[in-house]
CSV table of C-alpha atoms in Angstrom, one decimal:
chain,number,residue,atom,x,y,z
G,1,MET,CA,102.2,0.3,175.0
G,2,ILE,CA,104.3,2.7,174.0
G,3,ARG,CA,105.2,2.1,170.3
G,4,GLY,CA,108.4,4.2,168.6
G,5,LEU,CA,109.0,5.1,164.9
G,6,GLY,CA,110.9,1.9,164.0
G,7,PHE,CA,107.6,-0.1,165.2
G,8,TYR,CA,105.3,2.1,162.8
G,9,VAL,CA,108.6,2.0,160.0
G,10,LYS,CA,108.7,-2.3,159.9
G,11,LYS,CA,104.2,-2.5,160.3
G,12,LEU,CA,104.9,0.2,157.2
G,13,ALA,CA,107.7,-1.5,155.7
G,14,ALA,CA,106.1,-5.3,156.4
G,15,GLY,CA,102.2,-4.0,154.8
G,16,SER,CA,103.8,-1.3,151.7
G,17,LEU,CA,106.0,-4.5,150.7
G,18,ALA,CA,103.2,-7.1,150.0
G,19,MET,CA,100.9,-4.4,148.8
G,20,SER,CA,102.6,-2.3,147.1
G,21,LEU,CA,105.3,-6.0,145.9
G,22,GLU,CA,101.6,-7.7,144.8
G,23,LYS,CA,100.6,-3.8,142.7
G,24,ALA,CA,103.7,-3.6,140.8
G,25,SER,CA,104.2,-7.5,140.2
G,26,GLN,CA,100.4,-6.3,138.8
G,27,ASN,CA,101.3,-3.8,137.0
G,28,LEU,CA,104.7,-5.2,136.0
G,29,VAL,CA,102.4,-8.1,134.5
G,30,GLY,CA,99.9,-5.4,132.8
G,31,LEU,CA,102.2,-3.8,131.3
G,32,ILE,CA,104.1,-7.0,129.7
G,33,LEU,CA,100.8,-7.6,128.0
G,34,LEU,CA,99.6,-4.2,127.8
G,35,PRO,CA,102.0,-4.1,124.8
G,36,ILE,CA,101.0,-7.6,123.6
G,37,PHE,CA,96.9,-6.9,123.6
G,38,ALA,CA,97.4,-3.9,121.7
G,39,ILE,CA,98.9,-5.4,118.9
G,40,TYR,CA,95.1,-7.2,118.8
G,41,LEU,CA,92.8,-4.8,120.3
G,42,SER,CA,92.3,-1.2,118.8
G,43,PRO,CA,92.5,2.3,120.6
G,44,GLU,CA,88.7,1.9,120.1
G,45,ASP,CA,88.5,-1.5,122.0
G,46,PHE,CA,90.8,0.3,124.6
G,47,GLY,CA,87.7,2.9,125.0
G,48,ILE,CA,85.4,0.2,125.2
G,49,LEU,CA,87.2,-1.6,128.1
G,50,SER,CA,87.2,2.4,130.2
G,51,MET,CA,83.3,2.3,129.1
G,52,PHE,CA,83.0,-1.1,130.5
G,53,SER,CA,85.4,0.1,133.8
G,54,LEU,CA,83.1,3.8,133.8
G,55,VAL,CA,79.6,1.2,134.4
G,56,PHE,CA,80.8,-1.1,137.3
G,57,THR,CA,82.9,2.0,139.0
G,58,ALA,CA,79.3,4.3,138.5
G,59,LEU,CA,77.1,1.2,140.2
G,60,GLY,CA,79.7,1.0,143.2
G,61,LEU,CA,79.2,4.6,143.7
G,62,ILE,CA,75.5,3.8,144.7
G,63,TYR,CA,76.1,0.4,146.3
G,64,ASN,CA,78.6,2.1,149.1
G,65,PRO,CA,77.3,5.0,150.0
G,66,GLY,CA,80.1,6.0,152.7
G,67,THR,CA,79.7,2.7,154.2
G,68,LEU,CA,83.5,1.3,153.3
G,69,SER,CA,85.5,3.9,155.0
G,70,SER,CA,82.8,4.5,158.4
G,71,ALA,CA,82.6,0.6,159.0
G,72,VAL,CA,86.4,1.2,159.4
G,73,ARG,CA,86.8,4.9,161.1
G,74,LEU,CA,83.8,2.8,163.4
G,75,TYR,CA,86.1,-0.2,164.1
G,76,TYR,CA,88.9,1.8,165.9
G,77,ASP,CA,86.0,3.7,167.9
G,78,THR,CA,85.9,0.0,170.2
G,79,GLU,CA,88.0,-2.3,171.5
G,80,ASP,CA,85.3,-5.4,172.2
G,81,GLU,CA,85.9,-8.1,169.7
G,82,GLU,CA,82.4,-9.4,169.7
G,83,LYS,CA,80.9,-5.7,168.5
G,84,ARG,CA,84.1,-5.3,165.9
G,85,ARG,CA,83.2,-8.6,164.2
G,86,GLU,CA,79.3,-7.3,164.5
G,87,ILE,CA,80.3,-4.1,162.2
G,88,PHE,CA,82.3,-6.4,159.8
G,89,ALA,CA,79.4,-9.0,159.6
G,90,SER,CA,77.0,-6.2,158.8
G,91,THR,CA,79.0,-3.8,156.3
G,92,HIS,CA,79.5,-7.7,154.9
G,93,SER,CA,76.0,-8.1,154.4
G,94,PHE,CA,74.7,-5.0,153.2
G,95,PHE,CA,77.3,-5.0,150.2
G,96,MET,CA,75.5,-8.3,149.3
G,97,LEU,CA,71.9,-7.6,150.0
G,98,ALA,CA,72.0,-3.6,148.3
G,99,PRO,CA,73.5,-4.3,144.7
G,100,ILE,CA,70.6,-6.8,144.3
G,101,PRO,CA,67.6,-4.5,143.4
G,102,VAL,CA,69.5,-2.1,140.9
G,103,THR,CA,70.8,-4.4,139.6
G,104,ILE,CA,67.5,-5.5,139.0
G,105,ALA,CA,65.8,-2.2,137.8
G,106,VAL,CA,69.5,-1.8,135.2
G,107,VAL,CA,69.0,-4.8,133.5
G,108,LEU,CA,65.4,-3.8,132.7
G,109,LEU,CA,66.0,-0.8,131.8
G,110,GLY,CA,69.7,-0.7,130.8
G,111,ASN,CA,68.6,-0.4,126.9
G,112,ALA,CA,66.8,2.8,127.1
G,113,ILE,CA,69.2,4.7,129.5
G,114,PHE,CA,72.4,3.8,127.4
G,115,ARG,CA,71.0,5.2,124.7
G,116,ASN,CA,70.8,8.6,126.5
G,117,ILE,CA,74.0,9.1,128.6
G,118,PHE,CA,76.8,6.9,125.9
G,119,THR,CA,77.3,8.0,122.3
G,120,GLU,CA,78.9,5.1,121.0
G,121,PHE,CA,79.3,2.5,123.9
G,122,SER,CA,75.8,0.4,123.9
G,123,PHE,CA,74.6,-2.0,126.8
G,124,MET,CA,74.3,-5.4,124.7
G,125,PRO,CA,76.8,-7.2,125.8
G,126,PHE,CA,79.5,-5.0,127.6
G,127,GLY,CA,77.2,-2.2,129.1
G,128,LEU,CA,75.2,-5.6,130.5
G,129,LEU,CA,78.8,-7.6,131.9
G,130,GLY,CA,79.3,-4.0,133.6
G,131,VAL,CA,76.3,-4.6,135.3
G,132,LEU,CA,76.6,-7.2,136.5
G,133,LEU,CA,80.5,-7.4,137.3
G,134,ALA,CA,79.7,-4.2,139.2
G,135,PHE,CA,78.0,-6.8,142.5
G,136,PHE,CA,80.7,-8.7,143.1
G,137,ASN,CA,83.4,-5.3,143.6
G,138,GLN,CA,81.7,-4.2,147.3
G,139,PRO,CA,82.0,-7.2,149.7
G,140,ILE,CA,86.0,-7.7,148.2
G,141,ARG,CA,86.5,-4.3,149.6
G,142,ILE,CA,85.4,-4.7,152.5
G,143,TRP,CA,87.3,-8.0,153.0
G,144,THR,CA,90.2,-5.9,152.3
G,145,GLN,CA,90.1,-3.2,154.4
G,146,PHE,CA,89.5,-6.6,157.2
G,147,MET,CA,92.9,-8.1,156.1
G,148,ILE,CA,94.6,-4.4,156.0
G,149,VAL,CA,93.1,-3.6,160.5
G,150,LYS,CA,93.8,-7.0,160.9
G,151,TYR,CA,97.6,-6.7,159.8
G,152,ARG,CA,96.7,-9.7,157.3
G,153,VAL,CA,98.2,-7.9,154.7
G,154,VAL,CA,100.9,-10.5,153.3
G,155,PRO,CA,97.8,-12.8,153.0
G,156,LEU,CA,95.9,-10.2,151.2
G,157,ALA,CA,98.1,-9.7,148.9
G,158,VAL,CA,98.7,-13.3,147.9
G,159,ILE,CA,96.1,-14.3,146.8
G,160,THR,CA,94.8,-10.8,145.2
G,161,PHE,CA,98.2,-11.1,143.0
G,162,CYS,CA,96.9,-15.0,142.2
G,163,ALA,CA,93.8,-14.3,141.3
G,164,PHE,CA,94.7,-11.5,139.1
G,165,VAL,CA,97.3,-13.6,137.1
G,166,LEU,CA,94.7,-16.5,136.8
G,167,GLY,CA,92.7,-13.0,135.0
G,168,ALA,CA,95.3,-12.0,133.1
G,169,VAL,CA,95.7,-15.5,131.6
G,170,VAL,CA,92.6,-16.2,130.7
G,171,SER,CA,92.5,-12.7,128.7
G,172,LEU,CA,95.3,-13.9,127.2
G,173,ILE,CA,94.5,-16.8,125.6
G,174,CYS,CA,90.8,-15.4,124.9
G,175,ILE,CA,92.5,-12.7,123.0
G,176,VAL,CA,95.6,-14.3,120.9
G,177,GLY,CA,94.7,-18.3,121.1
G,178,LEU,CA,91.0,-18.0,121.0
G,179,GLU,CA,90.9,-14.6,119.2
G,180,MET,CA,87.8,-12.8,120.6
G,181,GLY,CA,88.7,-9.5,121.1
G,182,VAL,CA,87.8,-7.1,123.6
G,183,MET,CA,85.2,-10.0,125.0
G,184,GLY,CA,88.5,-11.6,126.1
G,185,ARG,CA,89.5,-8.8,128.1
G,186,VAL,CA,86.3,-8.7,129.3
G,187,ILE,CA,85.7,-12.4,130.1
G,188,GLY,CA,89.4,-11.6,132.0
G,189,LEU,CA,88.4,-8.9,134.0
G,190,TYR,CA,85.7,-11.4,135.5
G,191,VAL,CA,88.1,-14.1,136.8
G,192,GLY,CA,89.6,-11.7,139.9
G,193,PRO,CA,86.3,-10.5,141.4
G,194,VAL,CA,84.9,-14.1,140.8
G,195,VAL,CA,87.5,-15.6,142.6
G,196,LEU,CA,87.9,-12.8,145.6
G,197,PHE,CA,84.2,-12.6,145.9
G,198,ALA,CA,84.4,-16.1,147.0
G,199,VAL,CA,87.5,-15.8,149.0
G,200,SER,CA,86.2,-13.1,150.6
G,201,LEU,CA,82.7,-15.1,151.7
G,202,TYR,CA,84.4,-17.6,153.0
G,203,THR,CA,86.4,-15.6,155.0
G,204,MET,CA,83.9,-13.5,157.2
G,205,GLN,CA,82.0,-16.0,157.8
G,206,ARG,CA,84.8,-17.9,159.7
G,207,TYR,CA,85.3,-14.6,161.6
G,208,ALA,CA,81.6,-13.3,162.4
G,209,GLY,CA,79.3,-16.0,160.7
G,210,GLY,CA,75.8,-15.5,162.2
G,211,MET,CA,76.6,-11.7,163.5
G,212,MET,CA,74.9,-9.8,161.6
G,213,ARG,CA,72.9,-6.8,162.9
G,214,TRP,CA,70.4,-5.3,161.6
G,215,LYS,CA,71.0,-2.2,163.6
G,216,LYS,CA,74.0,-2.4,163.3
G,217,MET,CA,74.4,-2.4,160.0
G,218,LEU,CA,72.4,0.4,159.7
G,219,GLU,CA,73.9,2.3,162.7
G,220,VAL,CA,77.0,1.6,159.7
G,221,VAL,CA,75.0,3.1,157.2
G,222,ARG,CA,74.2,5.9,158.7
G,223,PHE,CA,77.6,6.9,159.8
G,224,GLY,CA,79.1,7.0,156.5
G,225,LEU,CA,76.1,8.8,154.6
G,226,PRO,CA,78.7,12.1,154.8
G,227,LEU,CA,81.1,10.7,153.3
G,228,ILE,CA,78.7,10.6,149.6
G,229,GLY,CA,80.1,13.2,148.3
G,230,ALA,CA,83.7,12.5,148.7
G,231,ILE,CA,83.0,9.1,147.3
G,232,TRP,CA,81.3,10.5,144.3
G,233,ALA,CA,83.2,13.0,143.6
G,234,TYR,CA,86.4,10.7,143.6
G,235,SER,CA,84.8,8.8,140.8
G,236,ILE,CA,84.3,11.7,139.1
G,237,LEU,CA,87.8,13.1,139.3
G,238,GLN,CA,88.5,9.5,137.4
G,239,TYR,CA,86.3,9.2,134.8
G,240,THR,CA,84.9,12.5,133.9
G,241,GLY,CA,87.7,12.9,131.5
G,242,ALA,CA,87.1,9.3,129.9
G,243,TYR,CA,83.2,10.0,129.4
G,244,LEU,CA,83.0,13.3,128.1
G,245,LEU,CA,85.9,12.1,125.7
G,246,GLU,CA,83.5,9.6,124.5
G,247,ARG,CA,80.1,12.2,124.3
G,248,TYR,CA,82.3,14.9,122.8
G,249,MET,CA,84.9,13.3,120.4
G,250,SER,CA,85.0,9.2,119.8
G,251,LEU,CA,86.4,5.9,122.0
G,252,THR,CA,89.6,6.3,119.7
G,253,GLU,CA,90.3,9.2,121.7
G,254,VAL,CA,89.0,7.2,124.8
G,255,GLY,CA,91.5,4.1,124.0
G,256,ILE,CA,94.4,7.1,123.8
G,257,TYR,CA,93.4,8.7,127.5
G,258,ASN,CA,92.7,4.8,128.8
G,259,ILE,CA,96.7,3.9,128.0
G,260,ALA,CA,98.0,6.8,128.9
G,261,TYR,CA,96.1,6.8,132.3
G,262,ARG,CA,97.6,3.5,132.8
G,263,LEU,CA,101.3,4.1,132.6
G,264,ALA,CA,100.8,7.7,134.6
G,265,GLY,CA,99.4,5.1,137.3
G,266,ILE,CA,102.4,3.3,137.8
G,267,PRO,CA,102.9,5.4,141.0
G,268,LEU,CA,100.1,5.5,142.4
G,269,PHE,CA,100.4,1.0,142.2
G,270,ILE,CA,103.5,0.7,143.4
G,271,THR,CA,102.8,2.8,146.8
G,272,LEU,CA,98.9,1.7,146.9
G,273,GLY,CA,100.5,-0.4,149.8
G,274,PHE,CA,101.9,2.2,152.1
G,275,ARG,CA,98.7,3.9,150.9
G,276,GLN,CA,96.7,1.3,152.5
G,277,MET,CA,98.8,0.8,155.7
G,278,TRP,CA,98.8,4.5,156.4
G,279,THR,CA,95.3,5.1,157.6
G,280,PRO,CA,95.7,2.4,160.9
G,281,VAL,CA,99.2,3.9,161.5
G,282,PHE,CA,98.3,7.6,161.3
G,283,TYR,CA,94.8,7.0,163.9
G,284,GLU,CA,97.1,5.1,165.9
G,285,ASN,CA,99.8,7.4,166.3
G,286,MET,CA,96.8,10.6,166.4
G,287,ALA,CA,95.3,9.0,169.0
G,288,ALA,CA,98.5,8.5,170.9
G,289,GLY,CA,100.1,12.3,169.8
G,290,ASN,CA,102.9,10.6,168.5
G,291,TYR,CA,103.6,13.9,165.3
G,292,ASN,CA,106.8,13.8,164.8
G,293,ILE,CA,106.4,9.9,163.8
G,294,ILE,CA,104.0,11.1,161.5
G,295,LYS,CA,105.8,13.6,160.3
G,296,ARG,CA,108.4,11.8,159.4
G,297,LEU,CA,106.7,8.9,157.5
G,298,MET,CA,104.5,11.9,155.8
G,299,SER,CA,108.1,13.3,154.3
G,300,LEU,CA,108.8,9.6,153.2
G,301,PHE,CA,106.1,9.1,151.8
G,302,ILE,CA,105.7,12.2,149.6
G,303,LEU,CA,109.7,11.4,148.6
G,304,MET,CA,108.6,8.5,147.3
G,305,MET,CA,106.0,9.0,145.8
G,306,THR,CA,107.9,12.2,144.0
G,307,PHE,CA,110.7,10.2,143.3
G,308,ILE,CA,108.6,7.2,141.3
G,309,SER,CA,106.2,9.8,139.7
G,310,GLY,CA,109.6,11.5,138.3
G,311,LEU,CA,110.8,8.2,136.6
G,312,THR,CA,107.2,7.9,135.1
G,313,ILE,CA,107.4,11.4,134.0
G,314,LEU,CA,110.8,11.0,131.9
G,315,PHE,CA,111.3,7.9,130.6
G,316,ALA,CA,107.2,7.0,130.0
G,317,LYS,CA,108.4,8.4,126.3
G,318,GLU,CA,110.8,5.7,126.1
G,319,ALA,CA,108.8,2.7,127.4
G,320,ILE,CA,106.0,4.1,124.5
G,321,LEU,CA,108.2,3.5,122.1
G,322,LEU,CA,109.6,0.6,123.1
G,323,LEU,CA,105.8,-1.2,123.7
G,324,PHE,CA,104.0,0.6,120.9
G,325,ASP,CA,103.1,0.2,118.0
G,326,GLU,CA,102.1,4.1,115.9
G,327,ARG,CA,99.1,4.1,116.4
G,328,TYR,CA,99.4,4.3,120.5
G,329,HIS,CA,102.5,7.1,119.9
G,330,GLU,CA,99.1,10.2,120.5
G,331,ALA,CA,99.6,9.0,124.4
G,332,ILE,CA,103.2,10.1,124.2
G,333,PRO,CA,102.9,13.7,125.7
G,334,VAL,CA,100.1,13.6,127.5
G,335,VAL,CA,101.4,11.2,130.4
G,336,GLY,CA,103.3,13.4,132.1
G,337,TRP,CA,100.0,15.8,132.5
G,338,ILE,CA,98.5,12.8,134.1
G,339,VAL,CA,101.3,11.8,136.2
G,340,LEU,CA,101.3,15.2,137.9
G,341,GLY,CA,97.9,14.3,138.6
G,342,VAL,CA,98.5,10.9,140.3
G,343,PHE,CA,101.0,12.2,142.3
G,344,PHE,CA,98.3,14.8,143.6
G,345,LEU,CA,96.2,11.8,143.4
G,346,GLY,CA,98.0,9.8,145.5
G,347,ILE,CA,98.9,11.9,148.6
G,348,LEU,CA,95.5,12.9,149.2
G,349,PRO,CA,95.4,10.1,152.2
G,350,LEU,CA,97.8,12.5,153.8
G,351,SER,CA,95.5,15.5,153.9
G,352,ASN,CA,92.3,13.4,154.0
G,353,ALA,CA,93.5,11.3,156.9
G,354,PHE,CA,93.5,14.4,159.3
G,355,LEU,CA,89.2,15.1,158.6
G,356,GLY,CA,88.1,11.3,158.6
G,357,TYR,CA,90.3,11.1,161.8
G,358,ALA,CA,88.2,14.5,163.3
G,359,LYS,CA,85.1,12.8,161.8
G,360,LYS,CA,84.4,16.0,159.7
G,361,PHE,CA,83.5,13.2,157.1
G,362,GLY,CA,80.8,16.4,155.7
G,363,LEU,CA,83.7,19.0,154.9
G,364,THR,CA,85.4,16.4,153.2
G,365,SER,CA,83.0,14.9,151.0
G,366,TRP,CA,81.5,19.0,150.7
G,367,ILE,CA,85.5,19.5,149.3
G,368,ALA,CA,85.9,16.8,146.9
G,369,LEU,CA,82.6,17.8,145.1
G,370,SER,CA,83.9,21.0,144.9
G,371,ALA,CA,86.7,19.4,143.2
G,372,GLY,CA,84.2,17.6,141.0
G,373,ALA,CA,82.5,20.8,140.0
G,374,VAL,CA,85.7,22.4,138.3
G,375,ASN,CA,87.0,18.7,137.1
G,376,ILE,CA,83.3,18.8,135.2
G,377,GLY,CA,83.6,22.3,134.4
G,378,LEU,CA,86.8,22.1,133.1
G,379,ASN,CA,86.6,19.0,130.6
G,380,ILE,CA,83.5,20.3,128.9
G,381,ILE,CA,85.7,23.3,128.6
G,382,LEU,CA,89.0,21.9,127.5
G,383,ILE,CA,87.9,18.6,125.7
G,384,PRO,CA,85.8,20.1,122.7
G,385,ARG,CA,89.4,22.4,122.6
G,386,PHE,CA,92.4,20.7,123.1
G,387,GLY,CA,91.3,16.5,123.3
G,388,VAL,CA,92.8,14.2,125.2
G,389,MET,CA,95.3,17.1,126.8
G,390,GLY,CA,92.4,18.8,127.8
G,391,ALA,CA,91.2,15.7,129.9
G,392,ALA,CA,95.2,15.3,131.3
G,393,ILE,CA,95.3,18.5,132.1
G,394,THR,CA,92.0,19.1,134.0
G,395,LEU,CA,93.0,16.1,136.0
G,396,ILE,CA,96.2,17.9,137.7
G,397,ILE,CA,93.9,21.1,138.6
G,398,SER,CA,91.1,19.5,139.4
G,399,TYR,CA,93.4,17.5,142.5
G,400,MET,CA,95.2,20.2,143.4
G,401,VAL,CA,92.0,22.1,144.3
G,402,TYR,CA,91.0,18.8,146.2
G,403,LEU,CA,94.2,18.2,148.3
G,404,GLY,CA,94.1,22.0,148.7
G,405,GLY,CA,91.0,22.1,150.1
G,406,GLY,CA,91.9,19.5,152.8
G,407,ILE,CA,95.3,21.1,153.4
G,408,ILE,CA,93.4,24.5,153.8
G,409,PHE,CA,90.9,23.2,156.3
G,410,THR,CA,93.5,21.4,158.0
G,411,TYR,CA,96.5,23.5,158.2
G,412,ARG,CA,96.9,23.9,161.4
G,413,ASP,CA,97.8,20.3,162.7
G,414,PHE,CA,99.1,19.9,158.7
G,415,ALA,CA,101.9,22.5,159.4
G,416,LYS,CA,103.0,20.5,162.3
G,417,VAL,CA,103.9,17.4,161.2
G,418,THR,CA,104.7,18.7,157.3
G,419,ASN,CA,108.4,19.1,156.1
G,420,PHE,CA,107.8,21.6,153.1
G,421,GLN,CA,111.4,20.9,152.6
G,422,ALA,CA,110.5,18.3,151.2
G,423,ILE,CA,107.5,19.7,148.7
G,424,ILE,CA,110.5,22.0,147.6
G,425,MET,CA,112.6,18.9,146.5
G,426,THR,CA,108.9,17.4,144.7
G,427,ALA,CA,109.3,20.7,143.0
G,428,LEU,CA,113.1,20.9,142.2
G,429,LEU,CA,112.3,17.3,140.4
G,430,PHE,CA,108.9,18.0,138.8
G,431,VAL,CA,109.1,21.4,137.2
G,432,PRO,CA,112.7,20.6,134.8
G,433,ALA,CA,111.0,17.0,134.5
G,434,LEU,CA,107.9,18.3,132.7
G,435,LEU,CA,109.6,20.9,130.4
G,436,LEU,CA,112.0,18.9,129.1
G,437,THR,CA,109.5,16.0,128.6
G,438,ALA,CA,107.4,18.8,126.9
G,439,VAL,CA,110.2,20.0,124.5
G,440,THR,CA,111.2,15.8,123.1
G,441,SER,CA,107.9,14.4,123.5
G,442,ALA,CA,107.2,14.9,119.4
G,443,SER,CA,111.1,13.1,118.6
G,444,GLY,CA,111.8,10.0,118.0
G,445,PHE,CA,114.1,7.7,120.2
G,446,SER,CA,117.5,9.9,121.2
G,447,TRP,CA,120.4,8.0,123.1
G,448,TRP,CA,121.5,12.2,124.2
G,449,GLU,CA,118.4,12.5,126.0
G,450,LEU,CA,118.3,9.5,127.3
G,451,ALA,CA,121.4,9.6,129.1
G,452,VAL,CA,120.3,13.7,130.0
G,453,LYS,CA,117.5,11.9,131.6
G,454,ILE,CA,119.0,9.9,134.4
G,455,LEU,CA,122.0,12.0,134.9
G,456,PHE,CA,119.0,14.5,135.9
G,457,MET,CA,117.5,11.8,138.1
G,458,CYS,CA,120.6,11.1,139.5
G,459,ALA,CA,121.1,14.7,140.1
G,460,TRP,CA,118.0,15.1,142.7
G,461,SER,CA,118.5,11.9,144.2
G,462,ILE,CA,122.1,12.9,145.3
G,463,VAL,CA,120.9,15.9,146.8
G,464,LEU,CA,118.3,14.3,148.4
G,465,PHE,CA,120.9,11.6,150.4
G,466,ARG,CA,122.8,15.1,150.6
G,467,PHE,CA,121.4,17.0,152.7
G,468,GLY,CA,119.7,14.5,154.8
G,469,PHE,CA,116.1,14.5,153.2
G,470,VAL,CA,116.4,10.2,153.0
G,471,THR,CA,119.1,8.5,155.4
G,472,ILE,CA,122.0,5.7,154.4
G,473,ASP,CA,120.7,4.5,157.6
G,474,GLU,CA,117.2,4.6,156.7
G,475,VAL,CA,117.2,3.0,153.2
G,476,VAL,CA,119.5,0.3,154.9
G,477,ASN,CA,117.1,-0.3,158.3
G,478,PHE,CA,114.3,-0.2,156.0
G,479,ALA,CA,115.7,-2.7,154.2
G,480,LYS,CA,116.6,-5.0,156.8
G,481,SER,CA,112.7,-4.2,157.7
G,482,ILE,CA,112.0,-6.2,154.4
G,483,ARG,CA,114.2,-9.0,154.8
G,484,GLN,CA,113.7,-10.1,158.5
G,485,ARG,CA,109.7,-9.6,157.3
G,486,ILE,CA,110.5,-11.7,154.1
G,487,ARG,CA,112.1,-14.4,156.6
G,488,ASN,CA,109.4,-14.3,159.3
G,489,GLY,CA,105.9,-14.6,156.9
G,490,ASN,CA,103.9,-12.6,158.3
G,491,ARG,CA,104.3,-13.4,162.2
């Protein structure tokens, strides 16, 4: 069956709407609750939460040796539904079994390990809780990928959002009502993963119960091993700054960085639905040679990321002044720079997709590890000198190395489907926005400053439409496809 641009726009519109609304709603709820939590929690408490996240993320690296990505890639290598069931059943079983011996070992040796790794963050109680929470995350991730490849993104988004809201409500009750402090937030963070863990068990049992094969499990694991470097490097890029801030500075600086990163991550959450839907759409169109479709979709994605990132850079200061007390105002000059790093992270799937389609997982890992090495080195140099700002600058450079490496090694194919004029529009927004925020970050709220920012965004948007980067018809058709999808549900 030949499928045109309209088909994939609708697929991306439906999937992206569901996933992006879910993530946007999560982020909105999180932003609403964040200043409330900030009243009851200190920057040091947010530093503890950041280290708590680091613990279960680091263990997730051990539990997932590239297996998640290899399962999805092998799924598209066959049309045999029975083999596809075996792939997901075997991968889900692997993620259930792999954490058990590691969890036992870390629990037994936790105190000794944490004393040598951290300066202020201790194993009891939050380190232990992070170790235990890591057990639940990996089965949830393979269930998420299963729902995406089956285009069941609407129920995925609804279930995930409901679990998130339940966890947020529990956190709110524990922190505000029961005055449990940071422990209350940790308890709330357990709720969503536990619920989704149960859902993943039920879903995978219905889809492929009894079809786990040891041989297939080994095949999936072996095929994904070259991706270990890329997966580890991604987490190195995400968490090294926070970890070295804890080592060189204190948990308070980690907390400021945590707040700044969460605000800067708004573009990533909003566009996550599009990014998750990109892999199946990209693979399908590459196999069919539909390069024009890929080019148009990539251009729209880059411009969407640019627009949302620009808004975040320009108006983060006003958001912090409005939502947080003076303890957190140190995050104001940092947010814009972290947003730039988040932008490069957001468009990484576009370059990595070419490497993944060519099954060059080993090359992906080497590129990612190079970026990770740059990240570690620069953080060691810059954090003692510049603190949180040093971590932010390192983030930008590291993701530029990661993205640039992928483009260099896939440039021939990447150039065929890239609209370089869209990249120029990105620069025309980011450079003035960063300069403007750098000049005004130390001042208080100003209506004139707010008006200048709004006018600048309006002018950039007018240029976007005037020169045809985005058309009114595309916006109208996109809106129509969204409305139709809402009416029809997930049919």
